[in-house]
Amino acid sequence: DTEVTQTPKHLVMGMTNKKSLKCEQHMGHRAMYWYKQKAKKPPELMFVYSYEKLSINESVPSRFSPECPNSSLLNLHLHALQPEDSALYLCASSQDRGVVETQYFGPGTRLLVL
Amino acid sequence: GENVEQHPSTLSVQEGDSAVIKCTYSDSASNYFPWYKQELGKRPQLIIDIRSNVGEKKDQRIAVTLNKTAKHFSLHITETQPEDSAVYFCAARPPGSQGNLIFGKGTKLSVKP
């Protein structure tokens, strides 16, 4: 399996809802990433997990809460989001964060916050 | 910190022509430079990458060149086809970033049949 998968593909939520985004890879990669991408912009790094430990949080608001239950799974828990949080949320993985750093992206979850 | 500038922001070519996209970076110690292609509504897809110990790399119609002295790298697409139409992002990996990529702002390439 050489893919990163993400669910759901689309998500519409109200500002009071709680939802979760899921990401999975079975390539044995030990680094996983969450990115946020607005239209016509490059991906913007949110969080990095390395060997299931959170190693980088790029000053992301606490309404976004990442979780890495095991080396193949990455979740992003959403609570009390704002309309400006509407974006494409991309997960990526790489073999590690050192020598082999090629990142492979999942298809993304398109989130709309009403 | 590292800063990556990408030009042009839009590029329109005729099918069969070549397309060149250029990126410059600010941190001379950056050592890894991937290029991603993103079609509308799709994921960014790695199309080619180069490391700082190599000056050029080719994969069929796609090539990347790296000039470490000038701190710039370029994507070259030959014999363009309509399916090459997409947004292309360059990125640089600065040292000590532990895998983090700094992206350019993207180039929208349109290939007219």
PDB file of C-alpha atoms in Angstrom:
ATOM      1  CA  ASP A   1       0.000   0.000   0.000  1.00  0.00           C
ATOM      2  CA  THR A   2       1.684   3.216  -1.138  1.00  0.00           C
ATOM      3  CA  GLU A   3      -1.038   5.685  -0.297  1.00  0.00           C
ATOM      4  CA  VAL A   4      -2.095   8.046   2.407  1.00  0.00           C
ATOM      5  CA  THR A   5      -5.856   7.925   2.896  1.00  0.00           C
ATOM      6  CA  GLN A   6      -8.102  10.472   4.575  1.00  0.00           C
ATOM      7  CA  THR A   7     -11.701  10.455   5.730  1.00  0.00           C
ATOM      8  CA  PRO A   8     -14.109  12.044   5.279  1.00  0.00           C
ATOM      9  CA  LYS A   9     -13.619  13.617   1.845  1.00  0.00           C
ATOM     10  CA  HIS A  10     -16.002  16.445   2.668  1.00  0.00           C
ATOM     11  CA  LEU A  11     -17.258  17.790   5.984  1.00  0.00           C
ATOM     12  CA  VAL A  12     -19.733  20.525   6.792  1.00  0.00           C
ATOM     13  CA  MET A  13     -19.973  21.550  10.424  1.00  0.00           C
ATOM     14  CA  GLY A  14     -21.448  24.284  12.548  1.00  0.00           C
ATOM     15  CA  MET A  15     -19.400  26.387  14.905  1.00  0.00           C
ATOM     16  CA  THR A  16     -20.622  24.424  17.928  1.00  0.00           C
ATOM     17  CA  ASN A  17     -19.974  20.964  16.498  1.00  0.00           C
ATOM     18  CA  LYS A  18     -17.216  18.511  17.365  1.00  0.00           C
ATOM     19  CA  LYS A  19     -15.842  16.430  14.545  1.00  0.00           C
ATOM     20  CA  SER A  20     -12.693  14.472  13.726  1.00  0.00           C
ATOM     21  CA  LEU A  21     -10.603  14.048  10.604  1.00  0.00           C
ATOM     22  CA  LYS A  22      -8.780  10.772  10.094  1.00  0.00           C
ATOM     23  CA  CYS A  23      -5.605   9.891   8.229  1.00  0.00           C
ATOM     24  CA  GLU A  24      -4.060   6.496   7.663  1.00  0.00           C
ATOM     25  CA  GLN A  25      -0.911   5.180   6.006  1.00  0.00           C
ATOM     26  CA  HIS A  26       0.506   1.680   5.776  1.00  0.00           C
ATOM     27  CA  MET A  27       3.899   2.506   4.323  1.00  0.00           C
ATOM     28  CA  GLY A  28       5.714   2.150   7.629  1.00  0.00           C
ATOM     29  CA  HIS A  29       6.331   5.884   7.749  1.00  0.00           C
ATOM     30  CA  ARG A  30       7.229   7.254  11.167  1.00  0.00           C
ATOM     31  CA  ALA A  31       6.511  10.935  10.547  1.00  0.00           C
ATOM     32  CA  MET A  32       3.035  12.297   9.892  1.00  0.00           C
ATOM     33  CA  TYR A  33       1.886  15.834   9.234  1.00  0.00           C
ATOM     34  CA  TRP A  34      -1.270  17.944   9.204  1.00  0.00           C
ATOM     35  CA  TYR A  35      -1.463  20.833   6.749  1.00  0.00           C
ATOM     36  CA  LYS A  36      -4.156  23.415   6.086  1.00  0.00           C
ATOM     37  CA  GLN A  37      -4.565  24.701   2.528  1.00  0.00           C
ATOM     38  CA  LYS A  38      -6.652  27.666   1.487  1.00  0.00           C
ATOM     39  CA  ALA A  39      -7.660  28.169  -2.121  1.00  0.00           C
ATOM     40  CA  LYS A  40      -4.811  29.225  -4.408  1.00  0.00           C
ATOM     41  CA  LYS A  41      -2.297  29.025  -1.544  1.00  0.00           C
ATOM     42  CA  PRO A  42       0.426  26.520  -0.663  1.00  0.00           C
ATOM     43  CA  PRO A  43      -0.064  23.999   2.148  1.00  0.00           C
ATOM     44  CA  GLU A  44       0.524  25.504   5.590  1.00  0.00           C
ATOM     45  CA  LEU A  45       2.035  23.235   8.235  1.00  0.00           C
ATOM     46  CA  MET A  46      -0.022  22.745  11.399  1.00  0.00           C
ATOM     47  CA  PHE A  47       1.373  19.761  13.299  1.00  0.00           C
ATOM     48  CA  VAL A  48       4.121  17.175  12.989  1.00  0.00           C
ATOM     49  CA  TYR A  49       4.253  13.797  14.696  1.00  0.00           C
ATOM     50  CA  SER A  50       7.489  11.873  14.767  1.00  0.00           C
ATOM     51  CA  TYR A  51       7.454   8.331  16.131  1.00  0.00           C
ATOM     52  CA  GLU A  52       3.956   8.989  17.491  1.00  0.00           C
ATOM     53  CA  LYS A  53       5.068  12.001  19.505  1.00  0.00           C
ATOM     54  CA  LEU A  54       4.011  15.549  18.736  1.00  0.00           C
ATOM     55  CA  SER A  55       7.161  17.361  17.757  1.00  0.00           C
ATOM     56  CA  ILE A  56       5.876  20.536  16.172  1.00  0.00           C
ATOM     57  CA  ASN A  57       2.784  22.643  16.754  1.00  0.00           C
ATOM     58  CA  GLU A  58       2.945  25.665  14.505  1.00  0.00           C
ATOM     59  CA  SER A  59       1.034  27.967  16.861  1.00  0.00           C
ATOM     60  CA  VAL A  60      -2.268  26.418  15.894  1.00  0.00           C
ATOM     61  CA  PRO A  61      -5.352  27.479  17.915  1.00  0.00           C
ATOM     62  CA  SER A  62      -6.486  24.993  20.560  1.00  0.00           C
ATOM     63  CA  ARG A  63      -9.745  24.375  18.710  1.00  0.00           C
ATOM     64  CA  PHE A  64      -7.606  22.020  16.610  1.00  0.00           C
ATOM     65  CA  SER A  65      -6.366  19.013  18.584  1.00  0.00           C
ATOM     66  CA  PRO A  66      -4.156  16.377  16.973  1.00  0.00           C
ATOM     67  CA  GLU A  67      -3.840  12.779  18.081  1.00  0.00           C
ATOM     68  CA  CYS A  68      -1.620   9.930  16.927  1.00  0.00           C
ATOM     69  CA  PRO A  69      -3.068   6.664  18.299  1.00  0.00           C
ATOM     70  CA  ASN A  70      -0.423   4.533  16.574  1.00  0.00           C
ATOM     71  CA  SER A  71       2.210   4.740  13.878  1.00  0.00           C
ATOM     72  CA  SER A  72      -0.336   4.318  11.055  1.00  0.00           C
ATOM     73  CA  LEU A  73      -3.072   6.667  12.214  1.00  0.00           C
ATOM     74  CA  LEU A  74      -3.371  10.395  12.685  1.00  0.00           C
ATOM     75  CA  ASN A  75      -6.483  12.226  13.822  1.00  0.00           C
ATOM     76  CA  LEU A  76      -7.382  15.898  13.955  1.00  0.00           C
ATOM     77  CA  HIS A  77     -10.137  16.729  16.409  1.00  0.00           C
ATOM     78  CA  LEU A  78     -12.139  19.862  15.659  1.00  0.00           C
ATOM     79  CA  HIS A  79     -14.184  21.847  18.143  1.00  0.00           C
ATOM     80  CA  ALA A  80     -15.769  25.293  18.076  1.00  0.00           C
ATOM     81  CA  LEU A  81     -14.308  26.162  14.693  1.00  0.00           C
ATOM     82  CA  GLN A  82     -14.743  29.495  12.956  1.00  0.00           C
ATOM     83  CA  PRO A  83     -15.862  30.094   9.361  1.00  0.00           C
ATOM     84  CA  GLU A  84     -12.295  31.152   8.484  1.00  0.00           C
ATOM     85  CA  ASP A  85     -11.177  27.619   9.329  1.00  0.00           C
ATOM     86  CA  SER A  86     -12.886  26.410   6.168  1.00  0.00           C
ATOM     87  CA  ALA A  87     -10.140  24.921   4.012  1.00  0.00           C
ATOM     88  CA  LEU A  88      -8.677  21.727   2.603  1.00  0.00           C
ATOM     89  CA  TYR A  89      -6.977  19.751   5.382  1.00  0.00           C
ATOM     90  CA  LEU A  90      -4.171  17.589   4.117  1.00  0.00           C
ATOM     91  CA  CYS A  91      -2.371  14.792   5.884  1.00  0.00           C
ATOM     92  CA  ALA A  92       1.100  13.753   4.775  1.00  0.00           C
ATOM     93  CA  SER A  93       3.641  11.171   5.818  1.00  0.00           C
ATOM     94  CA  SER A  94       7.332  10.572   5.343  1.00  0.00           C
ATOM     95  CA  GLN A  95       9.593   7.690   6.229  1.00  0.00           C
ATOM     96  CA  ASP A  96      11.229   9.779   8.881  1.00  0.00           C
ATOM     97  CA  ARG A  97      12.194  13.394   9.448  1.00  0.00           C
ATOM     98  CA  GLY A  98      15.855  13.019   8.798  1.00  0.00           C
ATOM     99  CA  VAL A  99      17.496  11.256   5.897  1.00  0.00           C
ATOM    100  CA  VAL A 100      14.439  10.100   3.948  1.00  0.00           C
ATOM    101  CA  GLU A 101      12.167  13.070   4.117  1.00  0.00           C
ATOM    102  CA  THR A 102       9.991  12.795   1.007  1.00  0.00           C
ATOM    103  CA  GLN A 103       6.459  13.680   2.012  1.00  0.00           C
ATOM    104  CA  TYR A 104       3.441  12.009   0.442  1.00  0.00           C
ATOM    105  CA  PHE A 105       0.082  13.706   0.731  1.00  0.00           C
ATOM    106  CA  GLY A 106      -3.364  12.264   1.266  1.00  0.00           C
ATOM    107  CA  PRO A 107      -6.345  13.458  -0.834  1.00  0.00           C
ATOM    108  CA  GLY A 108      -7.477  15.845   1.878  1.00  0.00           C
ATOM    109  CA  THR A 109     -10.706  16.639   3.669  1.00  0.00           C
ATOM    110  CA  ARG A 110     -12.550  19.670   2.383  1.00  0.00           C
ATOM    111  CA  LEU A 111     -14.027  21.370   5.440  1.00  0.00           C
ATOM    112  CA  LEU A 112     -16.763  23.975   5.434  1.00  0.00           C
ATOM    113  CA  VAL A 113     -17.610  25.697   8.712  1.00  0.00           C
ATOM    114  CA  LEU A 114     -20.969  27.430   8.784  1.00  0.00           C
TER     115      LEU A 114
ATOM    116  CA  GLY B   1      14.112  31.598   8.579  1.00  0.00           C
ATOM    117  CA  GLU B   2      13.965  30.106   5.113  1.00  0.00           C
ATOM    118  CA  ASN B   3      11.992  31.963   2.461  1.00  0.00           C
ATOM    119  CA  VAL B   4      11.098  30.520  -0.951  1.00  0.00           C
ATOM    120  CA  GLU B   5      10.035  32.714  -3.842  1.00  0.00           C
ATOM    121  CA  GLN B   6       8.454  31.201  -6.939  1.00  0.00           C
ATOM    122  CA  HIS B   7       7.969  32.717 -10.385  1.00  0.00           C
ATOM    123  CA  PRO B   8       5.928  33.145 -12.441  1.00  0.00           C
ATOM    124  CA  SER B   9       2.621  32.943 -10.593  1.00  0.00           C
ATOM    125  CA  THR B  10       0.850  32.031 -13.836  1.00  0.00           C
ATOM    126  CA  LEU B  11       2.228  30.512 -17.020  1.00  0.00           C
ATOM    127  CA  SER B  12       0.406  29.762 -20.246  1.00  0.00           C
ATOM    128  CA  VAL B  13       2.045  27.706 -22.995  1.00  0.00           C
ATOM    129  CA  GLN B  14       0.995  26.011 -26.194  1.00  0.00           C
ATOM    130  CA  GLU B  15       0.879  22.240 -26.249  1.00  0.00           C
ATOM    131  CA  GLY B  16       4.280  20.874 -27.220  1.00  0.00           C
ATOM    132  CA  ASP B  17       6.193  23.888 -25.944  1.00  0.00           C
ATOM    133  CA  SER B  18       8.466  23.837 -22.896  1.00  0.00           C
ATOM    134  CA  ALA B  19       7.619  25.365 -19.519  1.00  0.00           C
ATOM    135  CA  VAL B  20      10.077  26.600 -16.910  1.00  0.00           C
ATOM    136  CA  ILE B  21       9.254  27.540 -13.332  1.00  0.00           C
ATOM    137  CA  LYS B  22      11.887  29.094 -11.092  1.00  0.00           C
ATOM    138  CA  CYS B  23      12.322  29.221  -7.330  1.00  0.00           C
ATOM    139  CA  THR B  24      14.840  30.990  -5.165  1.00  0.00           C
ATOM    140  CA  TYR B  25      15.581  30.242  -1.529  1.00  0.00           C
ATOM    141  CA  SER B  26      17.275  32.254   1.157  1.00  0.00           C
ATOM    142  CA  ASP B  27      18.972  29.689   3.435  1.00  0.00           C
ATOM    143  CA  SER B  28      22.115  28.418   1.723  1.00  0.00           C
ATOM    144  CA  ALA B  29      22.114  25.377   4.000  1.00  0.00           C
ATOM    145  CA  SER B  30      18.795  24.055   2.679  1.00  0.00           C
ATOM    146  CA  ASN B  31      19.443  20.580   1.337  1.00  0.00           C
ATOM    147  CA  TYR B  32      16.281  19.131  -0.204  1.00  0.00           C
ATOM    148  CA  PHE B  33      14.040  20.599  -2.911  1.00  0.00           C
ATOM    149  CA  PRO B  34      10.839  18.805  -3.979  1.00  0.00           C
ATOM    150  CA  TRP B  35       8.330  19.858  -6.615  1.00  0.00           C
ATOM    151  CA  TYR B  36       4.633  19.089  -6.226  1.00  0.00           C
ATOM    152  CA  LYS B  37       1.873  19.168  -8.842  1.00  0.00           C
ATOM    153  CA  GLN B  38      -1.654  19.857  -7.658  1.00  0.00           C
ATOM    154  CA  GLU B  39      -4.573  19.464 -10.024  1.00  0.00           C
ATOM    155  CA  LEU B  40      -7.827  21.181  -9.167  1.00  0.00           C
ATOM    156  CA  GLY B  41      -9.469  19.474  -6.200  1.00  0.00           C
ATOM    157  CA  LYS B  42      -6.680  16.916  -5.872  1.00  0.00           C
ATOM    158  CA  ARG B  43      -3.786  16.273  -3.516  1.00  0.00           C
ATOM    159  CA  PRO B  44      -0.309  17.723  -4.048  1.00  0.00           C
ATOM    160  CA  GLN B  45       1.625  15.007  -5.843  1.00  0.00           C
ATOM    161  CA  LEU B  46       5.409  14.771  -5.758  1.00  0.00           C
ATOM    162  CA  ILE B  47       6.691  14.860  -9.313  1.00  0.00           C
ATOM    163  CA  ILE B  48      10.429  15.221  -8.802  1.00  0.00           C
ATOM    164  CA  ASP B  49      12.883  16.174  -6.081  1.00  0.00           C
ATOM    165  CA  ILE B  50      16.564  16.981  -5.838  1.00  0.00           C
ATOM    166  CA  ARG B  51      19.099  17.014  -3.046  1.00  0.00           C
ATOM    167  CA  SER B  52      21.830  19.562  -2.580  1.00  0.00           C
ATOM    168  CA  ASN B  53      24.610  17.209  -3.661  1.00  0.00           C
ATOM    169  CA  VAL B  54      23.143  16.923  -7.172  1.00  0.00           C
ATOM    170  CA  GLY B  55      22.950  19.620  -9.851  1.00  0.00           C
ATOM    171  CA  GLU B  56      20.334  18.137 -12.155  1.00  0.00           C
ATOM    172  CA  LYS B  57      17.807  15.333 -12.204  1.00  0.00           C
ATOM    173  CA  LYS B  58      15.562  14.120 -15.030  1.00  0.00           C
ATOM    174  CA  ASP B  59      12.496  11.936 -15.219  1.00  0.00           C
ATOM    175  CA  GLN B  60      11.145  11.611 -18.765  1.00  0.00           C
ATOM    176  CA  ARG B  61       9.730  15.041 -19.722  1.00  0.00           C
ATOM    177  CA  ILE B  62      10.485  16.604 -16.340  1.00  0.00           C
ATOM    178  CA  ALA B  63      13.811  17.901 -15.089  1.00  0.00           C
ATOM    179  CA  VAL B  64      14.961  19.931 -12.119  1.00  0.00           C
ATOM    180  CA  THR B  65      18.187  21.942 -11.951  1.00  0.00           C
ATOM    181  CA  LEU B  66      19.794  23.314  -8.808  1.00  0.00           C
ATOM    182  CA  ASN B  67      22.272  26.168  -8.604  1.00  0.00           C
ATOM    183  CA  LYS B  68      23.520  26.258  -5.007  1.00  0.00           C
ATOM    184  CA  THR B  69      25.711  29.283  -5.562  1.00  0.00           C
ATOM    185  CA  ALA B  70      22.816  31.380  -6.802  1.00  0.00           C
ATOM    186  CA  LYS B  71      20.363  29.632  -4.446  1.00  0.00           C
ATOM    187  CA  HIS B  72      17.828  28.846  -7.093  1.00  0.00           C
ATOM    188  CA  PHE B  73      16.272  25.764  -8.592  1.00  0.00           C
ATOM    189  CA  SER B  74      14.047  25.326 -11.620  1.00  0.00           C
ATOM    190  CA  LEU B  75      11.475  22.903 -12.965  1.00  0.00           C
ATOM    191  CA  HIS B  76      11.592  22.205 -16.692  1.00  0.00           C
ATOM    192  CA  ILE B  77       8.738  20.456 -18.491  1.00  0.00           C
ATOM    193  CA  THR B  78       9.306  19.607 -22.148  1.00  0.00           C
ATOM    194  CA  GLU B  79       6.714  18.694 -24.786  1.00  0.00           C
ATOM    195  CA  THR B  80       3.909  19.962 -22.581  1.00  0.00           C
ATOM    196  CA  GLN B  81       0.517  18.283 -22.755  1.00  0.00           C
ATOM    197  CA  PRO B  82      -2.924  19.536 -21.620  1.00  0.00           C
ATOM    198  CA  GLU B  83      -2.766  17.127 -18.676  1.00  0.00           C
ATOM    199  CA  ASP B  84       0.261  19.042 -17.379  1.00  0.00           C
ATOM    200  CA  SER B  85      -2.129  21.897 -16.548  1.00  0.00           C
ATOM    201  CA  ALA B  86      -2.093  22.291 -12.762  1.00  0.00           C
ATOM    202  CA  VAL B  87      -0.604  24.345  -9.943  1.00  0.00           C
ATOM    203  CA  TYR B  88       3.032  23.548  -9.274  1.00  0.00           C
ATOM    204  CA  PHE B  89       4.642  24.190  -5.875  1.00  0.00           C
ATOM    205  CA  CYS B  90       8.349  24.205  -5.161  1.00  0.00           C
ATOM    206  CA  ALA B  91       9.641  23.700  -1.624  1.00  0.00           C
ATOM    207  CA  ALA B  92      12.898  23.807   0.299  1.00  0.00           C
ATOM    208  CA  ARG B  93      13.933  21.977   3.424  1.00  0.00           C
ATOM    209  CA  PRO B  94      16.180  24.054   5.663  1.00  0.00           C
ATOM    210  CA  PRO B  95      18.603  22.301   8.025  1.00  0.00           C
ATOM    211  CA  GLY B  96      17.450  21.752  11.554  1.00  0.00           C
ATOM    212  CA  SER B  97      13.822  21.871  10.420  1.00  0.00           C
ATOM    213  CA  GLN B  98      13.573  18.135  10.886  1.00  0.00           C
ATOM    214  CA  GLY B  99      11.610  17.485   7.759  1.00  0.00           C
ATOM    215  CA  ASN B 100       9.589  20.668   7.534  1.00  0.00           C
ATOM    216  CA  LEU B 101       9.148  22.060   4.052  1.00  0.00           C
ATOM    217  CA  ILE B 102       8.933  25.722   3.150  1.00  0.00           C
ATOM    218  CA  PHE B 103       6.708  26.101   0.100  1.00  0.00           C
ATOM    219  CA  GLY B 104       6.714  28.671  -2.664  1.00  0.00           C
ATOM    220  CA  LYS B 105       3.407  30.353  -3.495  1.00  0.00           C
ATOM    221  CA  GLY B 106       2.749  28.211  -6.541  1.00  0.00           C
ATOM    222  CA  THR B 107       2.584  28.569 -10.323  1.00  0.00           C
ATOM    223  CA  LYS B 108      -0.600  27.942 -12.251  1.00  0.00           C
ATOM    224  CA  LEU B 109       0.394  26.314 -15.526  1.00  0.00           C
ATOM    225  CA  SER B 110      -2.098  26.234 -18.379  1.00  0.00           C
ATOM    226  CA  VAL B 111      -1.287  24.184 -21.477  1.00  0.00           C
ATOM    227  CA  LYS B 112      -3.443  25.132 -24.438  1.00  0.00           C
ATOM    228  CA  PRO B 113      -4.197  22.414 -27.004  1.00  0.00           C
TER     229      PRO B 113
END
